[in-house]
Structures are given as C-alpha cells and as structure tokens.
Backbone as ProteinMPNN parsed JSONL, in Angstrom:
{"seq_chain_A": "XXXXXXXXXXXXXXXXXXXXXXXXXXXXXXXXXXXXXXXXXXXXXXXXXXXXXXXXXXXXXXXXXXXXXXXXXXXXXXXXXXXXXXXXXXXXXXXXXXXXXXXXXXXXXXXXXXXXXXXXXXXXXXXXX", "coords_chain_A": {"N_chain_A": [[72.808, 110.336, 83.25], [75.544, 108.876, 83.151], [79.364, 109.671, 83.187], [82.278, 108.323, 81.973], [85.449, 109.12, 83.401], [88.1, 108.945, 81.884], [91.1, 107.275, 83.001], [94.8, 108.74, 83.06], [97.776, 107.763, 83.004], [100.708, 109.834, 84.582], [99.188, 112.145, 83.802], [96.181, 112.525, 84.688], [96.271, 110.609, 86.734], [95.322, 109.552, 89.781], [96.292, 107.688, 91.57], [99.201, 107.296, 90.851], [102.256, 107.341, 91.706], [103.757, 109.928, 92.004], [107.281, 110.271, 90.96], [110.74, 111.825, 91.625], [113.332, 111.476, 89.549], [116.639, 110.444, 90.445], [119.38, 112.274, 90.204], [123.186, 113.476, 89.962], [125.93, 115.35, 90.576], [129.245, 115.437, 90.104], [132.254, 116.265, 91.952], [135.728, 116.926, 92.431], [138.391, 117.602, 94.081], [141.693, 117.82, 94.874], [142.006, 114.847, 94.66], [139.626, 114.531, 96.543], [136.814, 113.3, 96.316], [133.03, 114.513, 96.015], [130.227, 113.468, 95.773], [126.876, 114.721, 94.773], [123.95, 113.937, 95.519], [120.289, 114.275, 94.17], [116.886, 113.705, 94.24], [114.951, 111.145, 94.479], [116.259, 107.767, 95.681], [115.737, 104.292, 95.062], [114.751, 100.948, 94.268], [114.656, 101.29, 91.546], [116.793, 102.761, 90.531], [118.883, 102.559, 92.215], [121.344, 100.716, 91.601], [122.101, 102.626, 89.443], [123.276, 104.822, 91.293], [125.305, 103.026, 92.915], [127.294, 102.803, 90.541], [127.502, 105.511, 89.823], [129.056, 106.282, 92.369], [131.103, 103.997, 92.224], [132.653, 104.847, 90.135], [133.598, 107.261, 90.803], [134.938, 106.594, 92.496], [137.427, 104.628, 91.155], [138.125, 106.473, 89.602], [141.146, 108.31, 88.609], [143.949, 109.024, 90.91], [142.163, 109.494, 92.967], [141.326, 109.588, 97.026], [139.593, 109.853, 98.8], [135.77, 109.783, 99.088], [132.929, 111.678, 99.358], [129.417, 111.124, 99.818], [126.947, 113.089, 99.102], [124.161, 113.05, 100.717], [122.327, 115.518, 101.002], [120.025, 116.262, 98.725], [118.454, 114.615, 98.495], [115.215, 112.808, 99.018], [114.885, 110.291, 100.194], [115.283, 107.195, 100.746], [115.192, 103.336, 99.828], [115.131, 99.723, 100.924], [116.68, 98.615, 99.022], [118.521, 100.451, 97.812], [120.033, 101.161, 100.211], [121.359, 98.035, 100.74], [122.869, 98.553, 98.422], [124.665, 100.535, 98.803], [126.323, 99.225, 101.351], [127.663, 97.834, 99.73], [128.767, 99.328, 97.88], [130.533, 100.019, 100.102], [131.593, 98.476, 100.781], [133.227, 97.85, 98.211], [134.86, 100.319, 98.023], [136.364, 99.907, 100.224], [137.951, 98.205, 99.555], [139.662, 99.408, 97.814], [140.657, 100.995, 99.28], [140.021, 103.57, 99.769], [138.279, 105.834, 101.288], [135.058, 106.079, 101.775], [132.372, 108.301, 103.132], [128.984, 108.994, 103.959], [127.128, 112.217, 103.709], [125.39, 114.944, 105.152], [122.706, 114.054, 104.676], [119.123, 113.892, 105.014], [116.768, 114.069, 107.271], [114.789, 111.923, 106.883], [116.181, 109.824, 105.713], [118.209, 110.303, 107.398], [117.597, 108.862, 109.696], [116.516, 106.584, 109.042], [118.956, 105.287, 107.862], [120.477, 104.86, 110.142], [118.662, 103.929, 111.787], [118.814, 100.786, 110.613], [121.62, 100.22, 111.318], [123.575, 101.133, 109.383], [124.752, 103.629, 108.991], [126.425, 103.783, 110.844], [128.828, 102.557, 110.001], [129.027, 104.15, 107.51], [130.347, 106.087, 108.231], [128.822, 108.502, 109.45], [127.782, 111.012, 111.881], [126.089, 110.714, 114.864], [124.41, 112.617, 115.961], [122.813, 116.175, 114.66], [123.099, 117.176, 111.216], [123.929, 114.846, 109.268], [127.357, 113.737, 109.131], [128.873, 116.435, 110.168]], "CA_chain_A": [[73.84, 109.898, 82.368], [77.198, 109.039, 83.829], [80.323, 109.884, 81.928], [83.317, 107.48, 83.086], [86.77, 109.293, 82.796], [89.72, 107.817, 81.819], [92.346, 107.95, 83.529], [95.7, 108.732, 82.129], [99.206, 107.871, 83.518], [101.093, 110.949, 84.383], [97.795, 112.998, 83.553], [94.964, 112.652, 85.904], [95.617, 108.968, 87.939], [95.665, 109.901, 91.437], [97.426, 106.1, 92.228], [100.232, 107.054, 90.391], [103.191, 108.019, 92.642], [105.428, 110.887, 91.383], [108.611, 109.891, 91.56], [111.624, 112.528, 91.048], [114.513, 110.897, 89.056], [118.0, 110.802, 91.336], [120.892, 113.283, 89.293], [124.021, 113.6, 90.436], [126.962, 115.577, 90.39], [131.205, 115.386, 91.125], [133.505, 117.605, 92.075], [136.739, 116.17, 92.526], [139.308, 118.635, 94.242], [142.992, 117.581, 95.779], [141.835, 113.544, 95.295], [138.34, 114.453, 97.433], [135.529, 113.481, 95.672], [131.674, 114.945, 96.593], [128.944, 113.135, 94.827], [125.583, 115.505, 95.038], [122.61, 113.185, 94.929], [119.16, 115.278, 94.146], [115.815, 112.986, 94.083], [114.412, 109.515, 95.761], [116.432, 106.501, 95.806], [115.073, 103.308, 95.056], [115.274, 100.32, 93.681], [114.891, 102.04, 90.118], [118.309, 104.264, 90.217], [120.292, 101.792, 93.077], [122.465, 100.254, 90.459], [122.824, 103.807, 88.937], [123.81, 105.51, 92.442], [126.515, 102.352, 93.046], [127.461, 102.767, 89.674], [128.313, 106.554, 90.201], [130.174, 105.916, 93.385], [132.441, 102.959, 91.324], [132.972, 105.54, 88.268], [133.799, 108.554, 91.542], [136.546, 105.807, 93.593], [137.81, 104.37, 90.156], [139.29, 107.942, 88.998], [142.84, 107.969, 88.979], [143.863, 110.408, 91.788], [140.697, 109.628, 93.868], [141.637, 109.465, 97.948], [138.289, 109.543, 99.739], [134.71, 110.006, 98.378], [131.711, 112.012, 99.801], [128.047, 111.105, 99.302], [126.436, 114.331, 99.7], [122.536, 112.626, 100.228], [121.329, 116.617, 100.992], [118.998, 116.332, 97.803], [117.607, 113.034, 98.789], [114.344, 113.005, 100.709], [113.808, 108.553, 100.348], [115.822, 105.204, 100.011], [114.942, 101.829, 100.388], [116.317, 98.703, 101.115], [117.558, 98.599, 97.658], [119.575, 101.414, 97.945], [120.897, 100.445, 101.485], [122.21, 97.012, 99.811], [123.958, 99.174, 97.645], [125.813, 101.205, 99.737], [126.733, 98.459, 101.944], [128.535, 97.356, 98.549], [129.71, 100.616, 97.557], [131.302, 101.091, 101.355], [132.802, 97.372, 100.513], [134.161, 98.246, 96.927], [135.456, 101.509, 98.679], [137.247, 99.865, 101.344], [138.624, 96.969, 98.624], [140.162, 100.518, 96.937], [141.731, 102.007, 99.753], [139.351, 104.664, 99.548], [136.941, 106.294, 102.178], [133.321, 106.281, 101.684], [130.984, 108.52, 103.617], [127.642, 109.89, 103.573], [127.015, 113.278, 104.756], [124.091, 115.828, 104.57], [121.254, 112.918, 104.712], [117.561, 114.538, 105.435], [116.117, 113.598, 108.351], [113.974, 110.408, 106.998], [117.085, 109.348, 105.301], [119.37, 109.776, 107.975], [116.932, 107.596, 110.672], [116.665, 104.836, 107.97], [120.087, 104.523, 108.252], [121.064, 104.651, 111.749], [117.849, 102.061, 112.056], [119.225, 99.901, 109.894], [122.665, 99.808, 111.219], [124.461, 100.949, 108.54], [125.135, 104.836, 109.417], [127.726, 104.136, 111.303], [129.81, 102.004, 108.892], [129.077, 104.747, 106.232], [130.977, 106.996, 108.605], [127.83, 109.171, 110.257], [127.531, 110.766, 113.008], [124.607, 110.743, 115.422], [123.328, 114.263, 116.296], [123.051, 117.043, 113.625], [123.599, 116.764, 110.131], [125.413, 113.822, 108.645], [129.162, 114.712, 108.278], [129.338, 117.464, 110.563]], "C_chain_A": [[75.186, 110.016, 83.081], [78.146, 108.904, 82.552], [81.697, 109.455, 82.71], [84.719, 108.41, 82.473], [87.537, 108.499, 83.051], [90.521, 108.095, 82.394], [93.984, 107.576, 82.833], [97.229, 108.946, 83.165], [100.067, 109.014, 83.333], [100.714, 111.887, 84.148], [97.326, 113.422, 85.257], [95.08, 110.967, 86.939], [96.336, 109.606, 89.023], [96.426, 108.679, 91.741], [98.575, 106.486, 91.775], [100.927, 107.848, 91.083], [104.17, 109.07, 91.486], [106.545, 110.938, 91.826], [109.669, 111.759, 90.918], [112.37, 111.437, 91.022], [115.317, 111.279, 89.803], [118.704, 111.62, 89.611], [121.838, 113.374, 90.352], [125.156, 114.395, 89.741], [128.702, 115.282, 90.88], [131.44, 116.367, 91.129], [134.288, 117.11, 92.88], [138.046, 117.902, 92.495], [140.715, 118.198, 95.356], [142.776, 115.635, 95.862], [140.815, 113.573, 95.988], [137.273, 114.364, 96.315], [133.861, 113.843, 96.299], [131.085, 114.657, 95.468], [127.414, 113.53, 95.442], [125.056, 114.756, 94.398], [121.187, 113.975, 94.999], [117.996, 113.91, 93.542], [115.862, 111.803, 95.191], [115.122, 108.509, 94.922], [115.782, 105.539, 95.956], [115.286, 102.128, 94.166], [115.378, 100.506, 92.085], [115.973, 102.784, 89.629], [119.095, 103.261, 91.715], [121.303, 101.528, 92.235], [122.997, 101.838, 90.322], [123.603, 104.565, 89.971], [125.543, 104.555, 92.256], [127.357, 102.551, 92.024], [128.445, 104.131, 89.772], [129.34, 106.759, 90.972], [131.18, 104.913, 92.818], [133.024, 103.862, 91.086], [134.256, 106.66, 89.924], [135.266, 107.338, 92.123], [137.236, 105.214, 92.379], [138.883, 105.316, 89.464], [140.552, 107.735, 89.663], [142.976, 109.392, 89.817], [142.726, 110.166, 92.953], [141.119, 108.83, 95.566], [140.548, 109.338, 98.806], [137.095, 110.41, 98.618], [133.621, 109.596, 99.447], [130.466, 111.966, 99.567], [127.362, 112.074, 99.781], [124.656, 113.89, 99.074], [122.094, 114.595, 100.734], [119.977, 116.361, 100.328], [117.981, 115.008, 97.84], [116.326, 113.019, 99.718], [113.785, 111.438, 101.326], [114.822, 107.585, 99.643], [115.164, 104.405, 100.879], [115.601, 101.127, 100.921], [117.454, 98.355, 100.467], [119.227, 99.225, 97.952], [120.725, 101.205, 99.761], [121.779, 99.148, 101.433], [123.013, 97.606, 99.328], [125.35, 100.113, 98.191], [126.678, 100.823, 100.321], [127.939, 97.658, 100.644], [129.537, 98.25, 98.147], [130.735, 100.734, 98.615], [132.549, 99.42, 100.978], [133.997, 98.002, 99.265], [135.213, 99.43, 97.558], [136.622, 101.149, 99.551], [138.665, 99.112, 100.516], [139.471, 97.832, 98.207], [140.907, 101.19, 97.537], [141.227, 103.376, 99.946], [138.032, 104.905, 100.157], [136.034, 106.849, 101.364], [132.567, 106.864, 102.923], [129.901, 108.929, 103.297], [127.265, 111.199, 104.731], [125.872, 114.057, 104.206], [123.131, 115.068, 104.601], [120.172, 113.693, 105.388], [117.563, 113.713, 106.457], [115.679, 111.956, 108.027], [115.411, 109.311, 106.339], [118.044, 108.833, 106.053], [118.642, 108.544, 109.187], [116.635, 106.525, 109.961], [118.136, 104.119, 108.084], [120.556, 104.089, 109.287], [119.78, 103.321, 112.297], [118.271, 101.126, 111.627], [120.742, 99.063, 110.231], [123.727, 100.323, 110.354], [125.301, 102.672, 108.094], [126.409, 105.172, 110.234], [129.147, 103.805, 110.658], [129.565, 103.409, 107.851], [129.51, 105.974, 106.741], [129.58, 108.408, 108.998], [127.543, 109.971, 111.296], [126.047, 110.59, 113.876], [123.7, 111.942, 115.699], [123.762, 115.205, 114.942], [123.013, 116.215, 112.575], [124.36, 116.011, 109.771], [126.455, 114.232, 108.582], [129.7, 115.578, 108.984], [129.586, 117.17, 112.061]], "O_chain_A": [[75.744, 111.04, 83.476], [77.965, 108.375, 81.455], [82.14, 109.994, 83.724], [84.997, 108.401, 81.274], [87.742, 107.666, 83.934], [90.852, 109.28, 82.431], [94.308, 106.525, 82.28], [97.602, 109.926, 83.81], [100.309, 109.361, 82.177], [101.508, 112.827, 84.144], [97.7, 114.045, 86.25], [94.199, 110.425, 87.607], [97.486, 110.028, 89.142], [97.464, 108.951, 92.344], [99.413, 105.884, 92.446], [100.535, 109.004, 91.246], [104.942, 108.868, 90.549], [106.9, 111.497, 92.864], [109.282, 112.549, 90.057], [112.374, 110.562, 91.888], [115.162, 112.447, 90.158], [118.466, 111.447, 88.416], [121.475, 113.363, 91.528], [125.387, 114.225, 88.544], [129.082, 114.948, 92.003], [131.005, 117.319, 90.482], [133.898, 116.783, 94.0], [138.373, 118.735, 91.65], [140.588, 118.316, 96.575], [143.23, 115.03, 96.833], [140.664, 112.425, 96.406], [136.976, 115.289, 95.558], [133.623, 113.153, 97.29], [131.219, 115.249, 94.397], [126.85, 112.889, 96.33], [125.221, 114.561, 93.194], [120.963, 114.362, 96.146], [118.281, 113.252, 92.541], [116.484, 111.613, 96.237], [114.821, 108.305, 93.746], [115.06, 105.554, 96.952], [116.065, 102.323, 93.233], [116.197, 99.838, 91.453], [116.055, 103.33, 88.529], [120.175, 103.765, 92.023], [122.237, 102.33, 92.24], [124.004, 102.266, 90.886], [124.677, 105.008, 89.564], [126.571, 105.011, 91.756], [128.512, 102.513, 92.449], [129.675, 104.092, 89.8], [130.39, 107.274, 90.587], [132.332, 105.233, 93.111], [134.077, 104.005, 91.707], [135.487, 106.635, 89.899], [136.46, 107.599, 91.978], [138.379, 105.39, 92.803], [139.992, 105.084, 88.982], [140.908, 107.241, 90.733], [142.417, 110.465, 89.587], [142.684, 111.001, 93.856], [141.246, 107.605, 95.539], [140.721, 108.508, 99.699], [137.322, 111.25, 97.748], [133.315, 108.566, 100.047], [130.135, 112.971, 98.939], [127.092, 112.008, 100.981], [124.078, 114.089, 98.005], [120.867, 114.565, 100.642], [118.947, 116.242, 100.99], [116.972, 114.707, 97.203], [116.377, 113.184, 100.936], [112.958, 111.179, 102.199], [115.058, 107.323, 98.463], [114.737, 104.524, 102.027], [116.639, 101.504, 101.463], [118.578, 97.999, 100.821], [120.362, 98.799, 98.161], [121.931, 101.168, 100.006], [122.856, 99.151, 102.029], [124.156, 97.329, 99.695], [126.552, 100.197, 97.939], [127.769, 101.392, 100.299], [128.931, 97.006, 100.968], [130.754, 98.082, 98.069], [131.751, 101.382, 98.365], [133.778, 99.349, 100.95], [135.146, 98.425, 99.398], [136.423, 99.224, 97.458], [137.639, 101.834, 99.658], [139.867, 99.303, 100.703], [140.528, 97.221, 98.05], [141.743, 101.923, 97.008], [141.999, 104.277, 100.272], [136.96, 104.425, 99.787], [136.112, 107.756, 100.535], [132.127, 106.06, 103.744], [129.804, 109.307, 102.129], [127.164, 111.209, 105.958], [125.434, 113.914, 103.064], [122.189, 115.853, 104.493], [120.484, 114.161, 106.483], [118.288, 112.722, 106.539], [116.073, 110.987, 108.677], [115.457, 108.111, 106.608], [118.644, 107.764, 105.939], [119.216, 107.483, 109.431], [116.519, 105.448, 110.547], [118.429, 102.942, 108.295], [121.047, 102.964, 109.385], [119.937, 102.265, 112.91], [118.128, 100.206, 112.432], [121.096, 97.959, 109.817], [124.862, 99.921, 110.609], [126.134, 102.861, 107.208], [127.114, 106.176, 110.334], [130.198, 104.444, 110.716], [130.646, 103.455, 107.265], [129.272, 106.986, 106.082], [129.908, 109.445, 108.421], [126.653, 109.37, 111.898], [125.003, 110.323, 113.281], [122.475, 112.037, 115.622], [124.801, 115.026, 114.307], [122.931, 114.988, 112.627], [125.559, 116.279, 109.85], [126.627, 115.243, 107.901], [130.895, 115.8, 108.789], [130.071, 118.036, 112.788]]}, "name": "protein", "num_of_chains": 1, "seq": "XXXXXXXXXXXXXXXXXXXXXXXXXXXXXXXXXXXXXXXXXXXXXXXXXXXXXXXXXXXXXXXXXXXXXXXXXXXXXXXXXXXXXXXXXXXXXXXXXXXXXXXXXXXXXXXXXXXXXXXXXXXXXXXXX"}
C-alpha cells in the first residue's frame, strides 16, 4: 500500500525556495543618509529597494546616501537595473549614491557587471572602505 503525501507550500515542498524578505533601515545624521538592507534582492522587493533610496535622497536636508548591502547575501539583474536608476535619480538630485558593505557574492556581481564602480566601490576589501 503506498500512501502519496501531499505536499504543502511553506510546509514540506522541498522545490520551494526560502526566500528572506529585504527590511531596511535609515539613519540620517548631519544630511548623511545609511540605508541598512537585511535579506535577498530580487525582482520581488527591486521597486521597494529603489523606492527606499527615492524616499532616503528626497528628505529635505539629505547630502549623500549610503547603501549599506552588509545584510544582503543575493541580487539579480532586477535589482542591478534598479540601482543603475537609483545612482541616476541620485545624480539628477545632486546627491551621492554609494554602496558599501556588499557580501562577497554581491560585491562580484557587481564589479562583473560593471556597475561597482559607478556605485562608488572599491576593489579590494569590503565595499566602502
């Protein structure tokens, strides 16, 4: 007698990827803004990331603005589009955009891509430093 289980989304299906949701925080001190991103980027939360970065260069008072990817361990292409938008909107504003702290797989996505150095990067060590 075979007994077929079901499988149940967010249960028991092994196919189903576990995503962590991106969160973010500000902290806005002297006109510096630092936006702490925690989870995986993707095209599910791109909008919302760019979105944050608008809301962060938008504030009245706001002189440069830090993407602190630390908490990040995964973007896409998605999210690389977006940035490339964000670093536009940013520039349109008068207002520096980098990214600093990027994980390892994060930060070689970018620097493959090209787009690590526009987002102010450097090459050895930790983003930013």
């Amino acid at each position: 007698m075979q007994i077929a289980a079901r499988l149940v989304p967010g249960v028991n299906d092994p196919l189903e990827e576990v995503v962590m949701p991106a969160t973010h925080t500000l902290k806005t001190v002297d006109g510096s803004t630092v936006i702490s991103v925690t989870g995986e980027l993707d095209a599910s939360n791109a909008e919302d990331l760019f979105g944050w970065i608008c809301e962060a260069i938008d504030a009245p008072g706001c002189r440069h603005v830090s993407l602190d990817l630390g908490g990040v361990p995964f973007i896409d292409s998605t999210v690389i589009r977006y940035l490339i938008h964000a670093h536009a909107y940013a520039h349109s504003s008068d207002v520096p955009l980098v990214v600093s702290d990027a994980q390892e797989f994060v930060r070689r996505v970018l620097w493959t891509t090209g787009v690590a150095g526009v987002l102010g990067m450097v090459s050895s060590g930790r983003a930013g430093r």
